[in-house]
């Protein structure tokens, strides 16, 4: 049976490649026709890079022994004819593991030692320092060698109790405790903090990234998982065991890290694994399916999910069925239903995001190029009209026409003082905007907060400093939003004024707001207030530990949000001013050309008929450019909206 998920993901990858080729063709055409500029080329380059680096992130989350690694094997790696990820009774994947493909690196496993937790620096910080990771080559030509190498993610190390607890592993004395002191007085903990497996699996090559996260303790000890990796995953599969349903620890993971917030339902699926444990030979098939359905309904109710987002499966039987080509067993495992849901929900949702981003970016550049060509066409037609009217006229009429154009040119250049004034105000508003949103302001706030937390003598002082940090950060974003509103209002007014007074076709300035970053700060503040800025945490942890955790885990995420906001604002500021700059420059050029044409006729350096013929030839070339531009736009629209009608021709 064909793998629907693999087929649809391959189709999505091909669609993304076609988009890139179409945009690359557009960029090359602009360069060949000398229509592009440094800014448009930069924006197209960035768009192409985003498409190239586009990733589809799927996170698998579960407590230990829920069959998570087996599920990954069954969905993605059955074609290898064996289990690739370690999957056996008990704990197998001991550390969060990313599976991806980076063509710039050899096939290997990169392992971050567990002792790096003592620094409180996040995983993403350590990714900047390759020397901190241990690298093990991966022989992709031998499934057996790959299996052996992949077992590294299961490795453990034995340490004393103090070391285990300092590294984030709570040690208990009862049998139910995950980490217990052994007969040798030591505690068994994971050897590695994080693993990155890089190898050329077809789906990984197309941009799929799989995040395998083991257990409540691993999630709780790595805040970056809940602050960044899980929230940014396009899909999260939460794996439960069919025989136990939703346990207390399962529910803790779901409530704290996956199902929080009413807007987090999309892309969040619950997988009720190991349904083969309910296949009772003493029961009829109808009774077995009814029992599975009851368990699935119960899980949906407890987790607050729609029933259609809970999938009973048997990962182990599905893997066996795929390896042996047993279609009947594969259907009974019910894995195809989960694969179909991933394919029909996840991929289209991701495609919508890419489509919207590409359409907005390309559409703005396409509209600007069309406005530029239309402006040139208007200038050309004005020249043709003027020269045609000069046929049979005496020298005095030519001189009058020349004086008229010269006056028009002087009036426009006089009006440019308003444009330069706009540039000055635009620069002032931009400076005000970055005074609030810029990284210098955030850096200053961070230093003030650190000083306040270090000087605090009571828990209340720590709490107030964290509250003030978020309150000021959000106020800065809100103030920046007001500055953006002022810039938009000013540009709308000046667009209209120049359109009326000088006939420029400017349309409306590109809209923009910072709402997504306000929401991101609210999410980070909520996490902080739940996991760090609580009376229990403040009373049970030393001030230095709380301070370090706040800056290494929370403040760093706020900084990333501000970095992304700054990048997006800079792109928008260039986009909102670019049409004005282009049209003003083009209008100046057209006025200069019209004046030069009349001068040449007046000085008899050119005959009137020759000049009209030259302009007719230029008009034909310009019409061909407009047609090609429209075709390029329609080609991209046909990819973005297969049933659509493409970009409408400008009037």
XYZ file of C-alpha atoms in Angstrom:
651
model
C 0.000 0.000 0.000
C 1.470 3.393 -0.904
C 2.423 5.761 1.897
C 0.004 8.683 1.502
C 2.026 10.882 3.846
C 5.249 10.306 1.891
C 3.507 10.881 -1.444
C 1.802 14.109 -0.349
C 4.937 15.433 1.312
C 6.887 14.709 -1.865
C 4.225 16.609 -3.826
C 4.483 19.519 -1.394
C 8.271 19.514 -1.739
C 7.980 19.533 -5.548
C 5.486 22.431 -5.340
C 7.918 24.380 -3.179
C 10.727 23.699 -5.677
C 8.548 24.936 -8.548
C 7.813 28.112 -6.569
C 11.541 28.694 -6.130
C 12.210 28.162 -9.841
C 9.427 30.594 -10.757
C 10.762 33.277 -8.403
C 14.341 32.703 -9.614
C 13.114 33.173 -13.188
C 11.440 36.438 -12.145
C 14.628 37.676 -10.479
C 16.735 36.806 -13.548
C 14.244 38.551 -15.846
C 14.389 41.723 -13.743
C 18.183 41.691 -13.940
C 18.222 41.046 -17.717
C 15.816 43.944 -18.302
C 17.557 46.270 -15.815
C 14.337 46.625 -13.828
C 15.558 45.391 -10.469
C 17.445 47.222 -7.788
C 19.485 46.214 -4.765
C 16.452 46.158 -2.474
C 14.181 44.064 -4.712
C 17.037 41.641 -5.382
C 17.673 41.323 -1.644
C 13.998 40.639 -0.925
C 13.780 37.999 -3.649
C 16.985 36.395 -2.369
C 15.557 36.260 1.159
C 12.313 34.781 -0.177
C 14.248 32.077 -2.032
C 16.315 31.311 1.061
C 13.163 30.928 3.161
C 11.727 28.503 0.629
C 14.992 26.558 0.518
C 15.203 26.350 4.314
C 11.488 25.643 4.783
C 10.936 22.917 7.342
C 7.951 20.836 8.411
C 8.389 20.147 12.121
C 6.606 17.175 13.684
C 7.102 16.530 17.408
C 6.446 13.184 19.075
C 5.764 13.573 22.801
C 5.056 10.878 25.370
C 5.956 9.495 28.729
C 8.359 6.557 28.753
C 7.226 3.205 27.343
C 4.345 4.491 25.227
C 5.855 3.156 21.977
C 6.860 6.560 20.630
C 10.072 5.448 18.901
C 8.243 2.463 17.419
C 5.621 4.827 15.991
C 8.343 6.935 14.348
C 9.862 3.737 12.936
C 6.485 2.621 11.555
C 5.561 5.937 9.939
C 8.903 7.011 8.528
C 11.477 4.223 8.470
C 9.723 0.951 7.615
C 11.342 1.024 4.157
C 14.671 0.211 5.807
C 13.260 -3.225 6.622
C 14.012 -3.039 10.337
C 13.792 -0.837 13.413
C 16.092 2.129 12.955
C 15.449 3.932 16.231
C 15.946 1.857 19.392
C 12.567 0.504 20.467
C 12.190 -2.050 23.238
C 10.600 -2.432 26.648
C 11.427 0.337 29.105
C 13.178 3.607 28.331
C 14.900 3.722 24.964
C 15.200 7.314 23.733
C 16.828 8.932 26.766
C 17.271 12.473 25.427
C 15.349 14.804 23.096
C 16.340 13.837 19.572
C 15.992 15.742 16.299
C 16.037 13.857 13.011
C 16.755 16.061 10.002
C 18.899 16.450 6.916
C 21.531 19.142 6.425
C 23.334 18.781 3.102
C 26.268 20.808 4.429
C 27.076 18.162 7.048
C 28.027 14.486 6.738
C 25.625 11.792 7.921
C 26.207 11.573 11.651
C 24.800 11.857 15.155
C 25.716 14.955 17.150
C 25.432 14.442 20.903
C 25.427 17.156 23.555
C 26.813 15.861 26.891
C 24.425 15.976 29.843
C 26.864 17.997 31.995
C 26.131 21.079 29.831
C 22.871 21.433 31.761
C 24.880 22.781 34.673
C 25.468 26.008 32.719
C 21.739 26.700 32.211
C 22.529 27.710 28.613
C 19.883 26.560 26.134
C 20.301 23.928 23.453
C 20.082 26.518 20.672
C 22.951 28.410 22.280
C 25.102 25.282 22.219
C 24.250 24.720 18.544
C 26.466 27.733 17.853
C 29.446 25.869 19.306
C 30.023 22.576 17.407
C 33.056 21.745 19.553
C 30.775 21.179 22.552
C 29.093 18.257 20.767
C 30.410 14.737 20.248
C 30.011 13.544 16.667
C 29.564 9.899 15.643
C 29.629 9.060 11.884
C 26.535 7.328 10.508
C 26.985 4.636 7.860
C 23.792 5.070 5.814
C 24.715 2.197 3.484
C 24.301 -0.384 6.228
C 21.015 -0.622 8.167
C 22.765 -2.772 10.774
C 25.533 -0.207 11.278
C 22.926 2.561 11.468
C 20.999 0.639 14.116
C 24.139 0.211 16.153
C 25.062 3.903 15.902
C 21.529 5.098 16.718
C 21.670 3.216 20.017
C 23.770 6.092 21.322
C 20.545 7.972 22.112
C 19.805 5.274 24.719
C 23.104 5.606 26.583
C 23.131 6.350 30.304
C 25.707 7.345 32.889
C 25.795 6.826 36.661
C 26.359 9.835 38.927
C 25.904 10.679 42.599
C 22.598 12.056 43.886
C 23.747 15.698 44.161
C 24.982 15.722 40.567
C 21.748 14.139 39.295
C 19.570 16.710 41.049
C 21.757 19.632 39.949
C 21.349 18.441 36.367
C 17.551 18.437 36.704
C 16.809 14.800 37.543
C 14.710 14.545 40.742
C 15.757 11.494 42.730
C 13.072 9.563 44.606
C 13.268 6.762 47.136
C 10.140 4.796 46.181
C 9.770 2.226 43.436
C 7.613 4.572 41.319
C 10.383 7.187 41.069
C 11.937 7.587 37.618
C 15.432 8.214 39.069
C 16.445 6.162 42.135
C 19.662 5.522 43.991
C 21.048 2.124 43.076
C 22.843 -0.404 45.236
C 26.134 1.275 44.336
C 24.846 4.599 45.714
C 24.652 6.149 42.246
C 21.794 7.324 40.056
C 21.350 6.315 36.429
C 20.655 9.339 34.184
C 20.855 9.976 30.412
C 24.383 10.404 29.105
C 23.297 12.975 26.548
C 21.264 16.135 26.840
C 20.243 16.407 23.181
C 20.886 14.490 19.971
C 20.745 15.607 16.343
C 20.626 12.794 13.793
C 21.558 13.956 10.289
C 20.999 11.507 7.459
C 19.549 11.549 3.925
C 16.146 9.934 4.404
C 13.902 11.015 1.473
C 11.374 12.797 3.720
C 14.095 14.504 5.739
C 15.765 15.628 2.505
C 12.494 17.288 1.520
C 12.427 19.338 4.717
C 10.768 17.149 7.346
C 12.169 17.538 10.875
C 11.175 15.013 13.540
C 11.505 15.884 17.214
C 11.462 12.912 19.580
C 10.943 14.023 23.200
C 11.200 11.476 26.023
C 9.090 11.777 29.122
C 7.872 14.363 31.588
C 11.224 14.722 33.354
C 13.110 15.446 30.119
C 10.542 18.058 29.075
C 10.528 19.733 32.476
C 14.310 19.889 32.626
C 14.618 21.495 29.174
C 12.503 24.679 29.146
C 13.549 25.339 25.553
C 11.330 22.431 24.530
C 8.227 24.109 25.926
C 9.296 27.687 25.206
C 10.338 27.212 21.596
C 10.568 23.755 20.022
C 7.098 22.390 20.865
C 5.154 25.657 20.307
C 6.826 26.065 16.911
C 6.120 22.500 15.791
C 3.588 22.315 12.965
C 2.200 19.112 14.481
C 2.515 17.469 17.887
C 1.657 13.795 18.235
C 0.932 12.941 21.864
C 1.286 9.198 22.368
C -0.701 7.304 25.003
C -0.964 3.620 25.816
C -4.271 1.957 24.943
C -4.274 -0.222 28.063
C -3.801 2.658 30.536
C -5.388 5.594 28.705
C -4.501 9.040 30.081
C -2.395 8.637 33.234
C -1.645 11.392 35.720
C 1.812 12.011 34.249
C 0.369 11.985 30.713
C -2.151 14.624 31.737
C 0.579 16.763 33.323
C 2.531 16.791 30.045
C -0.601 17.590 28.041
C -1.850 20.419 30.251
C 1.504 22.097 30.826
C 3.185 21.703 27.459
C 0.861 20.744 24.619
C -2.840 21.414 25.105
C -2.606 24.762 26.906
C -4.712 27.511 25.367
C -7.803 27.264 23.235
C -5.923 28.081 20.040
C -3.520 25.152 20.333
C -5.883 22.430 19.103
C -4.921 22.566 15.435
C -2.083 20.218 14.628
C -2.313 18.571 18.056
C -3.155 14.871 17.706
C -3.447 12.165 20.356
C -2.292 8.671 19.392
C -3.650 5.770 21.428
C -0.901 3.228 20.813
C -0.624 -0.507 21.472
C -4.240 -1.349 20.605
C -2.986 -4.852 19.753
C -2.974 -5.383 23.519
C -6.779 -5.220 23.300
C -6.977 -7.818 20.524
C -8.568 -10.568 22.602
C -9.162 -13.872 20.802
C -12.058 -14.593 23.161
C -13.925 -11.497 21.962
C -15.566 -10.773 18.651
C -14.087 -8.153 16.327
C -17.071 -5.895 17.038
C -16.462 -6.127 20.792
C -12.759 -5.347 20.325
C -13.492 -2.290 18.169
C -16.136 -1.081 20.646
C -13.610 -1.288 23.488
C -11.009 0.626 21.445
C -13.642 3.260 20.592
C -14.593 3.662 24.273
C -10.959 4.160 25.247
C -10.463 6.698 22.434
C -13.615 8.608 23.461
C -12.416 8.693 27.064
C -9.024 10.088 26.007
C -10.672 12.731 23.827
C -12.879 13.821 26.723
C -10.035 14.043 29.236
C -7.729 15.921 26.853
C -10.473 18.199 25.559
C -9.867 17.158 21.945
C -12.396 16.442 19.191
C -12.837 12.684 18.775
C -11.504 12.859 15.216
C -8.133 14.010 16.595
C -7.606 10.820 18.625
C -6.122 7.918 16.648
C -5.979 4.351 18.018
C -3.069 2.478 16.401
C -0.660 -0.368 16.842
C 2.752 0.968 15.836
C 4.452 -2.384 16.347
C 1.996 -4.313 14.140
C 2.108 -1.551 11.529
C 5.894 -1.763 11.342
C 5.747 -5.553 10.992
C 3.023 -5.239 8.352
C 4.975 -2.733 6.281
C 8.187 -4.759 6.425
C 6.381 -7.991 5.481
C 3.990 -6.409 2.960
C 0.951 -7.560 4.951
C -1.841 -5.184 3.888
C -4.474 -6.857 6.073
C -2.373 -6.446 9.230
C -1.547 -2.857 8.240
C -5.237 -2.024 7.960
C -5.940 -3.654 11.316
C -3.124 -1.618 12.903
C -5.076 1.519 11.811
C -1.831 3.418 11.143
C -2.985 4.479 7.632
C -5.743 6.543 9.273
C -3.148 8.515 11.257
C -0.914 8.932 8.209
C -3.887 10.185 6.221
C -4.721 12.743 8.912
C -1.136 13.997 8.984
C -1.139 14.227 5.217
C -4.530 15.925 4.860
C -4.235 18.348 7.786
C -0.566 19.051 8.397
C 0.722 19.488 4.863
C -2.104 21.760 3.596
C -1.806 23.908 6.736
C 1.924 24.299 6.168
C 1.336 24.961 2.470
C -1.119 27.745 3.361
C 1.562 29.474 5.442
C 4.135 29.296 2.652
C 1.529 30.373 0.080
C 0.446 33.424 2.072
C 4.015 34.547 2.785
C 5.133 34.059 -0.807
C 2.069 35.743 -2.270
C 2.436 38.790 -0.027
C 6.150 39.241 -0.739
C 6.058 38.456 -4.460
C 2.792 40.336 -4.991
C 4.212 43.563 -3.576
C 7.335 43.350 -5.756
C 5.300 42.392 -8.823
C 2.942 45.343 -8.264
C 5.892 47.704 -7.866
C 7.483 46.512 -11.110
C 4.143 46.848 -12.917
C 3.749 50.390 -11.566
C 7.254 51.189 -12.801
C 6.528 49.903 -16.317
C 3.167 51.686 -16.387
C 4.912 54.884 -15.383
C 7.394 54.459 -18.226
C 4.572 53.775 -20.634
C 2.723 56.930 -19.575
C 5.893 58.989 -20.033
C 6.492 57.430 -23.437
C 2.949 58.116 -24.609
C 3.222 61.736 -23.433
C 6.378 62.125 -25.496
C 4.720 60.545 -28.532
C 1.662 62.779 -28.166
C 3.814 65.889 -27.854
C 5.981 65.030 -30.826
C 3.036 64.001 -32.993
C 1.379 67.356 -32.259
C 4.530 69.114 -33.469
C 4.157 67.753 -37.009
C 3.820 70.695 -39.407
C 4.260 73.244 -36.605
C 6.745 76.138 -36.781
C 9.781 76.717 -34.587
C 7.853 78.977 -32.200
C 5.482 76.163 -31.285
C 8.440 73.873 -30.563
C 9.937 76.533 -28.310
C 6.606 76.940 -26.512
C 6.365 73.182 -25.944
C 9.929 73.092 -24.658
C 9.225 75.950 -22.223
C 6.046 74.201 -21.028
C 7.858 70.943 -20.235
C 10.685 72.862 -18.609
C 8.167 74.642 -16.350
C 6.511 71.330 -15.501
C 9.907 69.864 -14.614
C 10.760 72.827 -12.395
C 7.391 72.624 -10.637
C 7.916 68.925 -9.943
C 11.422 69.514 -8.614
C 10.055 72.298 -6.449
C 7.442 69.856 -5.157
C 10.253 67.450 -4.273
C 10.905 69.588 -1.227
C 7.779 67.995 0.216
C 9.163 64.563 -0.628
C 12.441 65.367 1.131
C 10.453 66.641 4.119
C 8.584 63.323 4.155
C 11.906 61.483 4.119
C 13.032 63.560 7.098
C 9.843 62.867 9.079
C 10.005 59.202 8.029
C 13.553 59.026 9.388
C 12.482 60.641 12.683
C 9.543 58.241 13.116
C 11.784 55.310 12.254
C 14.280 56.381 14.919
C 11.429 56.681 17.444
C 10.217 53.226 16.449
C 13.595 51.583 17.007
C 14.098 53.529 20.234
C 11.267 51.344 21.601
C 11.672 48.160 19.554
C 15.440 48.164 19.014
C 17.764 45.704 20.670
C 19.606 48.501 22.490
C 16.446 49.281 24.480
C 15.932 45.597 25.258
C 19.579 45.218 26.265
C 19.242 48.149 28.671
C 16.043 46.670 30.122
C 17.754 43.298 30.547
C 20.652 44.863 32.466
C 18.232 46.787 34.714
C 16.243 43.615 35.411
C 19.363 41.608 36.206
C 20.566 44.299 38.631
C 17.140 44.410 40.306
C 16.989 40.617 40.706
C 20.519 40.401 42.061
C 19.788 43.209 44.539
C 16.481 41.674 45.684
C 16.495 40.422 49.270
C 13.055 38.801 49.234
C 11.064 36.682 46.796
C 8.743 39.597 46.177
C 11.621 41.629 44.744
C 12.468 38.851 42.279
C 8.842 38.531 41.226
C 8.406 42.276 40.741
C 11.571 42.478 38.621
C 10.304 39.717 36.296
C 6.870 41.360 36.091
C 8.486 44.713 35.270
C 10.606 43.113 32.546
C 7.547 41.781 30.728
C 5.450 44.884 31.376
C 8.133 47.151 29.885
C 8.787 44.789 26.969
C 5.101 44.744 26.062
C 4.822 48.525 26.462
C 7.769 48.956 24.094
C 6.095 46.763 21.490
C 2.821 48.679 21.892
C 4.605 52.042 21.536
C 6.334 50.701 18.446
C 2.923 49.735 17.074
C 1.739 53.343 17.476
C 4.826 54.594 15.626
C 4.050 52.147 12.817
C 0.502 53.525 12.707
C 1.853 57.075 12.386
C 4.197 56.046 9.580
C 1.325 54.340 7.764
C -0.956 57.388 8.116
C 1.753 59.727 6.841
C 2.606 57.512 3.871
C -1.066 57.083 2.943
C -1.467 60.881 2.878
C 1.681 61.505 0.849
C 0.845 58.672 -1.583
C -2.522 60.338 -2.280
C -1.023 63.838 -2.574
C 1.643 62.825 -5.087
C -0.898 60.761 -7.021
C -3.218 63.775 -7.386
C -0.585 66.460 -7.991
C 1.826 64.584 -10.250
C -0.191 61.636 -11.557
C 1.958 59.009 -9.859
C 0.373 55.542 -9.529
C 1.233 54.637 -5.945
C -1.784 52.679 -4.700
C -1.781 52.133 -0.934
C 1.218 51.533 1.325
C 1.822 47.964 2.568
C 0.037 47.316 5.873
C 1.902 45.969 8.918
C 1.389 45.422 12.646
C 3.172 43.832 15.609
C 0.247 41.778 16.936
C 2.039 38.433 16.522
C 4.916 39.663 18.699
C 2.545 40.975 21.368
C 0.991 37.491 21.468
C 4.436 35.870 21.677
C 5.401 38.026 24.690
C 2.110 37.126 26.371
C 2.853 33.427 25.803
C 6.361 33.734 27.251
C 5.064 35.671 30.244
C 2.424 33.018 30.872
C 5.101 30.302 30.783
C 7.286 32.297 33.167
C 4.385 32.842 35.585
C 3.590 29.133 35.513
C 7.077 27.629 35.729
C 9.350 30.227 37.334
C 7.620 33.277 38.798
C 5.561 31.343 41.339
C 5.689 31.479 45.103
C 6.662 27.795 45.277
C 9.589 28.225 42.837
C 10.771 31.433 44.498
C 10.681 29.923 47.989
C 12.296 26.588 47.091
C 15.121 27.831 44.856
C 18.068 30.063 45.570
C 17.924 33.621 44.241
C 20.945 33.028 42.004
C 19.360 29.954 40.407
C 16.067 31.753 39.733
C 17.918 34.731 38.248
C 20.092 32.556 36.043
C 17.129 30.478 34.861
C 15.157 33.602 33.994
C 17.891 35.069 31.820
C 19.173 31.858 30.252
C 15.725 30.435 29.501
C 13.108 33.202 29.351
C 14.895 36.462 28.527
C 16.745 34.794 25.651
C 13.388 33.864 24.064
C 12.169 37.454 24.466
C 15.344 38.627 22.747
C 14.663 36.304 19.817
C 11.139 37.684 19.500
C 12.546 41.215 19.376
C 15.194 40.172 16.835
C 12.517 38.743 14.551
C 10.345 41.835 15.037
C 13.267 44.110 14.133
C 13.982 42.110 11.003
C 10.341 42.223 9.862
C 10.012 45.948 10.618
C 13.157 46.769 8.642
C 11.839 44.855 5.630
C 8.468 46.637 5.923
C 10.034 50.094 6.220
C 11.935 49.510 2.983
C 8.796 48.163 1.302
C 6.632 51.121 2.341
C 9.102 53.747 1.075
C 10.268 51.912 -2.064
C 7.218 52.666 -4.326
C 7.512 56.373 -3.507
C 11.231 56.451 -4.233
C 10.832 54.469 -7.451
C 7.973 56.589 -8.788
C 9.632 59.907 -7.921
C 12.883 58.826 -9.561
C 11.062 57.512 -12.627
C 8.969 60.699 -12.991
C 12.124 62.799 -12.894
C 13.710 60.657 -15.601
C 10.607 60.869 -17.823
C 10.421 64.674 -17.533
C 14.106 64.903 -18.392
C 13.642 62.651 -21.437
C 10.661 64.642 -22.687
C 12.613 67.886 -22.413
C 15.638 66.394 -24.188
C 13.429 65.096 -27.010
C 11.983 68.541 -27.665
C 15.444 70.109 -27.460
C 16.776 67.681 -30.044
C 13.920 68.525 -32.403
C 14.441 72.258 -31.783
C 18.161 72.022 -32.495
C 17.453 69.938 -35.599
C 19.899 67.300 -34.425
C 17.167 64.743 -35.037
C 14.312 64.777 -37.500
C 10.860 64.610 -35.980
C 9.950 61.440 -37.882
C 13.100 59.630 -36.735
C 12.393 60.460 -33.102
C 8.760 59.346 -33.366
C 9.921 56.085 -34.948
C 12.418 55.558 -32.153
C 9.720 56.085 -29.538
C 7.354 53.691 -31.311
C 10.071 51.038 -31.186
C 10.569 51.701 -27.447
C 6.812 51.425 -26.926
C 6.732 47.988 -28.544
C 9.605 46.809 -26.308
C 7.865 48.209 -23.252
C 4.597 46.451 -24.138
C 6.547 43.178 -24.463
C 8.020 43.732 -20.993
C 4.564 44.367 -19.524
C 3.226 41.189 -21.161
C 6.158 39.143 -19.850
C 5.757 40.582 -16.359
C 2.067 39.671 -16.399
C 2.892 36.163 -17.600
C 5.462 35.691 -14.825
C 2.900 36.852 -12.264
C 0.226 34.548 -13.666
C 2.649 31.608 -13.672
C 3.326 32.087 -9.965
C -0.359 32.581 -9.187
C -1.137 29.348 -11.033
C 1.245 27.581 -8.642
C -0.133 29.334 -5.561
C -3.779 28.886 -6.566
C -4.145 26.053 -9.092
C -7.826 26.944 -9.636
C -7.236 30.725 -9.526
C -7.192 33.256 -12.304
C -3.752 34.754 -11.676
C -2.832 38.369 -11.196
C -5.266 40.763 -12.778
C -3.818 43.051 -15.375
C -3.437 46.600 -14.174
C -5.769 49.102 -15.761
